[in-house]
Amino acid sequence: AASDPIERARHLALATTGADPEVAARLAEAAALARDRGAPSMAASLGLLSARHTPADSVPAPDVRRLAAAEDAITAGELDLARDIARDVLTRATVPADRVRAWIIVIDTAGHAMTEVDAVFPQALADAGDDPELLALIRYQLAWRALLVEGDFDEARGEAARSAALAARAGDRYNELMALSFQAQLETLMGHPDAPATIKQALKEPQDPRVACHHNGAGYSRFRWLIMSDQLPEARATVTALLREVRRRGSVESEVHFLRGVAETELRSGHCGRALDLARESLMMARDTGIGEVASAVLASLAEASGGSVERALELAREAVDHAEENGDQMYESRGLTALGYAQLVAGDAPGAVRSLRRVRELEHGLGITDPARGRWQGDLAEALVRVGETGEAQDVIDVTRVNALRLGRESVLAVLDRAEALVRAARGEHDAALAQLTSVQDRLAKLGHGLEEARAAFAQAQLRTRRPGPTSYDEAARLFRRCRALPWLRQVEAAALARPVEPEPAPTLAPDGLDSLEGLASMERQVAALVMEGATNREIAARLFISVKTVEATLTRVYRKLGIRSRVDIVRLAAGRRP
C-alpha cells in the first residue's frame, strides 16, 4: 500500500522470512535510491536487510551487499557500524576482492589514527596479490599512511602516483581520479612545480560524479590551490558549491570537511564572525560523528583567536596538539601548534608563541613542506621574535620564507612578511622606513582581500606612531577590526588607545663600563635594561615598548644571565660604571 518505493521495500523485507532473491533485489534497488536521495544511513540499513534476504549462492553474494552497506555507513558518519560489518565479513570471505574491500573499510574507519591499523596493510597486500585494481586501492591508503604516520610527503606523493597508474591500468577511473587528486593536494602543500599539471590531469574528462564532490577529490584540490594563491572569491564559490552538493547527497564526512573550507575562506577574507559560526558548526558535527575532530578543533581555535574567545582558542589548540601527538600525526601536530602559536600571540604571550611556532618550523622542515601559504605561521613567528628581542632570528625567518613565497607567487604571504620586517626595522630604530613599509603593506593586503591582515598592518602603524611626537589615532585600526568582527584584536586596540601616550625620551647615558657590558645583549634586551636604569617598573617598560609584562620579565631573566648579575639594582650599578 505504501507509495514510496523505499518504504514499500522496507515493509516487504519485514514481512518476509528467510532468503528471497526477489525481495533482496528490491531492497538493493531501494538502497541505491536512498543513496541517490542523499540518505546514506537509510541506504546502509536497506543494504543490510538486502544482505539478510540474499541466498548464499546468489550473485551478488550477501557479503558484497554487506560491504556496500558498510560504505554507505561511512558516508553517513556511522563508523562503528561500518567497522563491525567489515570485520564480520573478513571472518568468512575468501574472494580477494571482497577481502581487500573489507580491509579498506577498516582502514577508512580509523581516520587519522592510522597507527591503529598498521597490521592491516601486509594482510591486504597479500590478499591483493598482483591484481592492479586491488593494489591501487591499497597503494592509495599507503599514501595516506606515509603522510599521516611517517610525515613523508615524498613517499606519500610516490604512493599516490603508483596508485593512479595501477588504477589506470585496471580501467578503474574512480580510483585513478582519487589518487591523482590526492597527489595534487600533496604537491600543492609541498610547493611542487608539478601541482598545476596534476590538478589539470585530475580534472580531465571523463569525470566521475562521486569524485567531483569528494573531500579528497579534484574539486577540493582546486579549492586549496585557489585559497593558497589568494584567489579568495573564486575559492569561496568553489567550496560553497561543493558544500551544497554534499549536503544534497548526505555525505557527512565531506560536509564536515567543506564546512571547514568555507570557514577558512571567510577567515582569510576577514569575516571573523561568519568564520567563527561555521568553525563551531564544523566542530560540533565532527564531535557528533567522530570525523575530523583534530582538523575542526584547529580551525575553531584560529577562528576563536580572531573573532571569539582567546581562552577558548588556547584550549582547542592544545587539545588538537595532544590528540595529534597521540595519533602520531605530525601533519596535524604542526597545524595544532600553528593555531596555538597564533592564539598565544593574540593573548600577549610572545615567548609561548615563539616556542610553539619554532616547533612548527622544525616539523614542516622534516615533512618537506615548502609552501608558506600552507600554514601562514611565518609572519606570526617573526612578530613574536621581535617582541622578545630576537630581531636577528626574526629577519632570518623572513628572508628564508620570502624565497619560497617569491618562487610560488604567494602575494599575501609576501605582504605579511613585509609587515613583520617593518617591526624588525622599528625595533632597530628605523621608524620612518618601518612606517612607509607598513603603509604599502596595508594597501596590498586590502587589494588582495585579506581583511584581518590589513587591520593588523593598520594597528602596527598606529603603535609605531605613538613612539613619535604629534597626535596618534587608533581610529583606522579600530574601524578595520570592527568591520572584521575581530573582537580580541579590537580589545587590544581599545586598550592601546586608552593608555596614556608617552613622549619619546632620550636614551640614558651610561658610564663607559656600562656601555661595554651591554654590547652582548640583543636589541630588546638593551632597551629593557636601559629603561631599568631609568628606574622604570616592569609594567611601565611593557607600556613603553608595547610588549607584555611577561615578556619584560623573561627578557630581564636573560639580561641577568648574560651579564652575570642577580637583580635590577645590579643593572643600575653597571650604568654608573661600578662593579655589581
XYZ file of C-alpha atoms in Angstrom, residues 42-531:
490
model
C 18.869 4.629 5.229
C 20.859 3.088 2.350
C 23.059 1.228 4.868
C 20.002 -0.080 6.727
C 18.334 -1.262 3.497
C 21.603 -2.805 2.293
C 21.875 -4.912 5.448
C 18.271 -6.059 5.027
C 19.057 -6.941 1.416
C 22.084 -8.988 2.515
C 19.949 -10.816 5.102
C 17.478 -11.962 2.400
C 20.132 -12.773 -0.245
C 20.691 -16.549 -0.806
C 24.273 -17.682 -0.149
C 24.869 -18.726 -3.780
C 23.433 -15.527 -5.338
C 25.291 -13.002 -7.475
C 25.993 -10.554 -5.972
C 26.673 -12.541 -2.815
C 25.347 -11.490 0.622
C 28.765 -10.223 1.735
C 29.071 -7.975 -1.317
C 25.837 -6.297 -0.266
C 27.064 -6.071 3.325
C 30.205 -4.284 2.187
C 28.137 -1.814 0.143
C 26.106 -1.161 3.314
C 29.333 -0.564 5.256
C 30.477 2.004 2.675
C 27.119 3.768 2.985
C 27.569 3.763 6.767
C 30.946 5.525 6.365
C 29.303 8.162 4.180
C 26.677 8.665 6.882
C 29.367 9.005 9.576
C 28.416 5.699 11.273
C 31.998 4.479 11.563
C 31.483 1.863 14.293
C 28.748 0.158 12.266
C 30.921 0.142 9.131
C 33.894 -1.318 11.003
C 31.767 -4.060 12.589
C 30.329 -5.079 9.202
C 33.789 -5.248 7.591
C 35.284 -7.280 10.445
C 32.333 -9.698 10.259
C 32.824 -10.191 6.503
C 36.549 -10.850 6.991
C 35.782 -13.806 9.288
C 34.467 -15.837 6.324
C 35.255 -14.101 2.990
C 37.638 -15.930 0.629
C 37.294 -13.859 -2.563
C 40.334 -11.458 -2.761
C 38.248 -8.516 -3.992
C 35.840 -8.855 -1.050
C 38.652 -9.169 1.473
C 40.564 -6.147 0.155
C 37.352 -4.099 0.068
C 36.714 -5.047 3.711
C 40.300 -4.147 4.713
C 39.912 -0.728 3.060
C 36.756 -0.118 5.102
C 38.647 -0.994 8.308
C 41.410 1.461 7.335
C 38.921 4.200 6.407
C 37.157 3.967 9.764
C 40.479 4.547 11.585
C 40.589 8.106 10.242
C 43.844 9.861 11.163
C 44.709 7.232 13.800
C 46.316 5.028 11.147
C 48.873 3.571 13.539
C 45.974 1.534 14.953
C 45.608 -0.368 11.658
C 49.282 -0.866 10.754
C 48.842 -4.662 10.870
C 46.129 -4.465 8.212
C 48.400 -3.387 5.319
C 50.506 -6.598 4.984
C 47.320 -8.711 5.079
C 45.606 -6.528 2.485
C 48.647 -6.658 0.163
C 48.761 -10.448 0.491
C 45.064 -10.688 -0.405
C 45.504 -8.345 -3.401
C 48.248 -10.455 -5.000
C 49.168 -8.929 -8.365
C 45.698 -7.551 -9.215
C 46.308 -3.904 -10.300
C 42.814 -2.752 -9.316
C 43.139 -4.110 -5.777
C 46.734 -2.918 -5.433
C 45.640 0.582 -6.485
C 43.224 0.688 -3.524
C 45.920 -0.320 -1.041
C 48.583 1.993 -2.506
C 46.161 4.902 -2.104
C 45.786 4.087 1.601
C 49.567 3.666 1.917
C 49.936 7.201 0.544
C 47.779 8.470 3.399
C 49.777 6.424 5.889
C 53.063 7.868 4.605
C 51.670 11.358 5.143
C 49.917 10.947 8.489
C 52.171 8.435 10.246
C 55.599 8.875 8.667
C 55.219 12.571 7.811
C 56.950 11.829 4.491
C 55.483 13.935 1.677
C 57.815 12.498 -0.984
C 56.847 8.931 -0.107
C 53.149 9.849 0.037
C 53.363 11.522 -3.368
C 55.105 8.456 -4.824
C 52.459 6.073 -3.449
C 49.641 8.264 -4.805
C 51.265 8.292 -8.254
C 51.665 4.477 -8.142
C 48.020 4.109 -7.149
C 46.891 6.307 -10.059
C 48.997 4.310 -12.541
C 47.679 0.953 -11.263
C 44.062 2.151 -11.379
C 44.537 3.444 -14.921
C 45.943 0.056 -15.957
C 42.907 -1.654 -14.439
C 40.476 0.770 -16.114
C 39.242 1.968 -12.703
C 38.583 5.658 -13.426
C 37.134 6.436 -9.971
C 40.228 5.350 -8.065
C 42.559 6.823 -10.688
C 40.919 10.241 -10.178
C 41.021 9.901 -6.385
C 44.743 9.086 -6.447
C 45.509 11.938 -8.861
C 43.544 14.354 -6.654
C 45.494 13.296 -3.569
C 48.782 13.605 -5.483
C 47.736 17.140 -6.487
C 46.966 18.074 -2.862
C 50.359 16.797 -1.725
C 52.184 18.670 -4.465
C 50.290 21.849 -3.583
C 51.369 21.597 0.063
C 54.951 20.824 -0.958
C 55.125 23.787 -3.295
C 55.975 21.258 -6.032
C 56.170 22.696 -9.563
C 54.053 19.813 -10.955
C 50.997 20.721 -8.833
C 49.078 22.719 -11.517
C 49.671 19.996 -14.139
C 48.491 17.252 -11.757
C 45.340 19.224 -10.872
C 44.660 19.657 -14.589
C 45.138 15.918 -15.152
C 42.762 15.121 -12.254
C 40.109 17.388 -13.801
C 40.271 15.785 -17.269
C 37.268 14.024 -18.727
C 35.805 11.539 -18.276
C 34.993 12.524 -14.714
C 33.197 10.518 -12.045
C 30.472 12.454 -10.167
C 31.437 10.684 -6.935
C 34.954 12.177 -7.152
C 33.808 15.660 -8.139
C 32.355 16.398 -4.691
C 34.519 14.107 -2.561
C 36.536 15.833 0.162
C 39.679 14.245 -1.287
C 38.643 14.822 -4.895
C 39.868 17.155 -7.603
C 37.328 19.860 -6.710
C 38.803 20.212 -3.242
C 42.355 20.125 -4.623
C 41.420 23.033 -6.856
C 39.903 24.892 -3.867
C 43.140 24.517 -1.891
C 45.157 25.816 -4.830
C 42.838 28.830 -5.164
C 42.956 29.805 -1.488
C 46.720 29.407 -1.307
C 47.034 31.560 -4.445
C 44.954 34.399 -2.876
C 42.007 33.911 -5.241
C 39.542 34.217 -2.371
C 36.254 34.963 -4.231
C 36.780 32.004 -6.572
C 37.836 29.770 -3.675
C 34.665 30.704 -1.780
C 32.441 29.978 -4.781
C 34.150 26.618 -5.367
C 33.931 25.291 -1.809
C 30.392 26.647 -1.281
C 29.197 24.732 -4.363
C 30.912 21.588 -3.051
C 29.249 22.005 0.350
C 25.835 22.432 -1.255
C 26.264 19.235 -3.276
C 27.456 17.019 -0.400
C 24.578 18.238 1.750
C 22.225 17.148 -1.017
C 23.931 13.753 -1.087
C 24.025 13.377 2.705
C 27.794 12.809 2.849
C 28.610 13.742 6.441
C 32.404 13.387 6.245
C 32.645 15.616 3.190
C 30.225 18.113 4.766
C 32.472 18.475 7.836
C 35.442 18.954 5.517
C 33.815 21.568 3.283
C 32.378 23.478 6.236
C 35.968 23.958 7.364
C 36.870 25.088 3.859
C 34.169 27.774 3.821
C 35.156 28.869 7.347
C 38.820 29.142 6.346
C 37.924 31.257 3.316
C 35.831 33.608 5.453
C 38.654 33.891 7.988
C 41.196 34.752 5.294
C 38.750 37.348 3.926
C 38.444 38.982 7.357
C 34.850 37.880 8.033
C 35.700 36.633 11.517
C 32.146 36.400 12.855
C 30.957 34.285 9.932
C 34.105 32.140 10.117
C 33.549 31.542 13.841
C 29.950 30.380 13.316
C 30.996 27.945 10.568
C 34.009 26.653 12.501
C 31.875 25.978 15.568
C 29.302 24.155 13.400
C 32.040 22.025 11.827
C 33.487 21.176 15.264
C 30.080 20.190 16.614
C 29.468 17.875 13.622
C 32.969 16.427 13.921
C 32.442 15.585 17.584
C 28.995 14.124 16.960
C 30.327 11.784 14.268
C 33.947 11.263 15.327
C 35.099 12.527 11.905
C 37.898 15.093 11.548
C 37.878 16.236 15.182
C 41.507 17.404 15.232
C 41.239 19.383 11.995
C 37.988 21.005 13.129
C 39.491 21.888 16.536
C 42.453 23.570 14.782
C 40.231 25.736 12.604
C 37.904 26.548 15.506
C 40.944 27.664 17.525
C 42.068 30.027 14.750
C 38.536 31.418 14.443
C 38.155 31.865 18.222
C 41.500 33.709 18.481
C 40.441 36.023 15.653
C 36.799 36.653 16.459
C 35.782 34.963 19.717
C 37.430 33.871 22.957
C 41.231 33.702 23.171
C 40.993 31.399 26.206
C 38.826 29.000 24.206
C 41.275 29.249 21.295
C 44.170 28.196 23.531
C 42.143 25.305 24.945
C 41.151 23.996 21.492
C 44.672 24.297 20.085
C 46.198 22.380 22.993
C 43.508 19.716 22.633
C 44.310 19.377 18.913
C 48.056 19.089 19.571
C 47.521 16.426 22.260
C 45.271 14.316 20.003
C 47.623 14.632 17.024
C 50.577 13.524 19.171
C 48.572 10.542 20.457
C 47.754 9.548 16.862
C 51.352 10.031 15.714
C 50.036 12.551 13.163
C 52.876 15.003 12.525
C 50.984 16.993 9.916
C 48.137 17.874 12.272
C 50.540 18.309 15.174
C 52.118 21.138 13.173
C 48.692 22.588 12.355
C 47.664 22.447 16.008
C 50.873 24.184 17.071
C 50.299 26.834 14.386
C 46.909 27.603 15.927
C 48.400 27.544 19.431
C 51.186 29.964 18.461
C 48.700 32.383 16.904
C 46.432 32.256 19.963
C 49.418 32.855 22.246
C 50.438 35.858 20.146
C 46.923 37.335 20.386
C 46.945 36.653 24.145
C 50.200 38.620 24.552
C 52.317 35.557 25.349
C 55.140 36.182 22.867
C 57.615 33.689 24.443
C 54.954 30.967 24.260
C 54.210 31.831 20.628
C 57.920 31.604 19.797
C 58.188 28.137 21.380
C 55.129 26.806 19.546
C 56.000 28.257 16.149
C 59.653 27.240 16.306
C 58.379 23.672 16.731
C 56.131 24.142 13.669
C 59.198 25.219 11.707
C 61.028 22.030 12.747
C 58.071 19.788 11.877
C 57.442 21.338 8.460
C 61.132 21.140 7.601
C 61.052 17.437 8.451
C 57.856 16.906 6.461
C 59.273 18.655 3.396
C 56.606 21.390 3.273
C 57.990 24.437 1.466
C 54.870 26.422 0.539
C 54.448 29.146 3.192
C 50.781 29.576 2.230
C 50.035 26.159 3.738
C 50.098 27.279 7.373
C 50.905 31.022 7.172
C 52.697 30.927 10.534
C 55.987 32.532 9.476
C 54.844 36.158 9.888
C 53.497 35.408 13.368
C 56.787 33.755 14.367
C 58.766 36.753 13.131
C 56.472 39.161 15.012
C 56.737 37.137 18.229
C 60.534 37.040 17.887
C 60.608 40.841 17.587
C 58.539 41.112 20.753
C 61.061 39.026 22.702
C 64.033 40.926 21.281
C 65.294 38.304 18.827
C 65.301 40.579 15.774
C 68.150 38.719 14.065
C 66.264 35.422 14.095
C 63.091 37.243 13.012
C 64.886 38.617 9.945
C 66.231 35.143 9.153
C 62.688 33.700 9.230
C 61.522 36.480 6.898
C 64.417 36.033 4.457
C 64.105 32.234 4.205
C 60.328 32.335 3.791
C 60.470 35.122 1.228
C 62.492 32.941 -1.168
C 59.722 30.303 -1.393
C 56.925 32.880 -1.374
C 58.518 34.653 -4.348
C 59.065 31.354 -6.183
C 55.404 30.384 -5.773
C 53.878 33.843 -6.176
C 52.268 33.943 -2.714
C 51.410 37.663 -2.629
C 49.612 37.795 0.718
C 52.433 35.869 2.404
C 54.941 38.375 0.983
C 52.855 41.271 2.331
C 52.668 39.731 5.818
C 56.440 39.136 5.742
C 56.933 42.815 4.889
C 54.737 43.747 7.856
C 56.950 41.660 10.129
C 60.067 43.184 8.574
C 58.710 46.657 9.344
C 58.535 45.635 13.011
C 62.156 44.475 12.825
C 63.151 47.857 11.384
C 61.227 49.708 14.068
C 62.978 47.684 16.774
C 66.278 48.782 15.240
C 65.234 52.433 15.302
C 64.355 52.787 11.585
C 60.916 54.276 12.283
C 60.410 56.236 9.051
C 61.286 53.241 6.871
C 59.061 50.992 9.004
C 56.054 53.313 8.688
C 56.489 53.604 4.923
C 56.678 49.820 4.611
C 53.549 49.319 6.731
C 51.581 51.819 4.626
C 52.463 49.843 1.491
C 51.627 46.523 3.199
C 48.193 47.699 4.300
C 47.360 48.798 0.781
C 48.494 45.491 -0.765
C 46.553 43.365 1.732
C 43.413 45.441 1.133
C 43.658 44.823 -2.621
C 44.115 41.078 -2.054
C 41.024 40.972 0.182
C 42.817 39.791 3.350
C 40.823 41.980 5.721
C 42.203 40.788 9.067
C 45.831 41.052 7.957
C 45.078 44.546 6.595
C 43.720 45.573 10.007
C 46.813 44.180 11.743
C 49.005 46.340 9.483
C 46.969 49.433 10.414
C 47.325 48.566 14.116
C 51.095 48.198 13.765
C 51.256 51.639 12.131
C 49.300 53.235 14.980
C 51.560 51.594 17.557
C 54.681 52.885 15.824
C 53.323 56.428 15.647
C 52.858 56.520 19.437
C 56.634 56.453 19.742
C 56.933 59.709 17.781
C 55.913 63.302 18.612
C 52.483 64.524 17.475
C 48.921 63.201 17.652
C 48.261 59.494 17.330
C 44.979 57.856 16.338
C 43.895 54.234 16.524
C 40.635 55.018 14.695
C 41.628 53.363 11.409
C 42.742 50.125 13.084
C 39.618 50.075 15.274
C 37.392 50.619 12.216
C 39.022 47.769 10.292
C 38.940 45.322 13.213
C 35.309 46.260 13.866
C 34.465 45.605 10.215
C 36.083 42.159 10.554
C 34.326 41.492 13.888
C 37.810 40.647 15.193
C 36.886 41.153 18.843
C 40.151 40.020 20.524
C 42.148 42.362 18.281
C 39.649 45.178 18.798
C 40.104 44.869 22.573
C 43.857 45.314 22.081
C 43.277 48.486 20.055
C 40.917 49.907 22.654
C 43.419 49.196 25.441
C 46.212 50.881 23.480
C 44.051 53.916 22.703
C 43.126 54.371 26.381
C 46.740 54.147 27.525
C 48.418 57.468 28.300
C 50.638 58.428 25.333
C 54.305 58.532 26.240
C 56.579 61.164 24.727
C 59.889 59.778 23.471
C 62.699 60.283 25.924
C 66.439 60.372 25.298
C 68.260 57.136 25.949
C 70.002 57.016 29.329
C 73.648 57.990 29.462
C 75.798 55.107 30.535
C 79.224 55.123 32.021
C 81.864 53.509 29.747
C 81.848 50.245 31.695
C 78.046 50.133 31.457
C 78.125 50.526 27.672
C 80.693 47.765 27.312
C 78.621 45.438 29.472
C 75.509 45.834 27.290
C 77.228 45.157 23.965
C 76.465 41.422 24.088
C 72.713 41.933 24.558
C 70.034 41.668 21.867
C 68.179 44.838 20.812
C 65.122 44.232 23.010
C 67.325 43.258 25.952
C 69.279 46.519 25.636
C 66.061 48.561 25.529
C 64.659 46.846 28.628
C 67.974 47.219 30.501
C 68.142 50.908 29.570
C 64.651 51.540 30.963
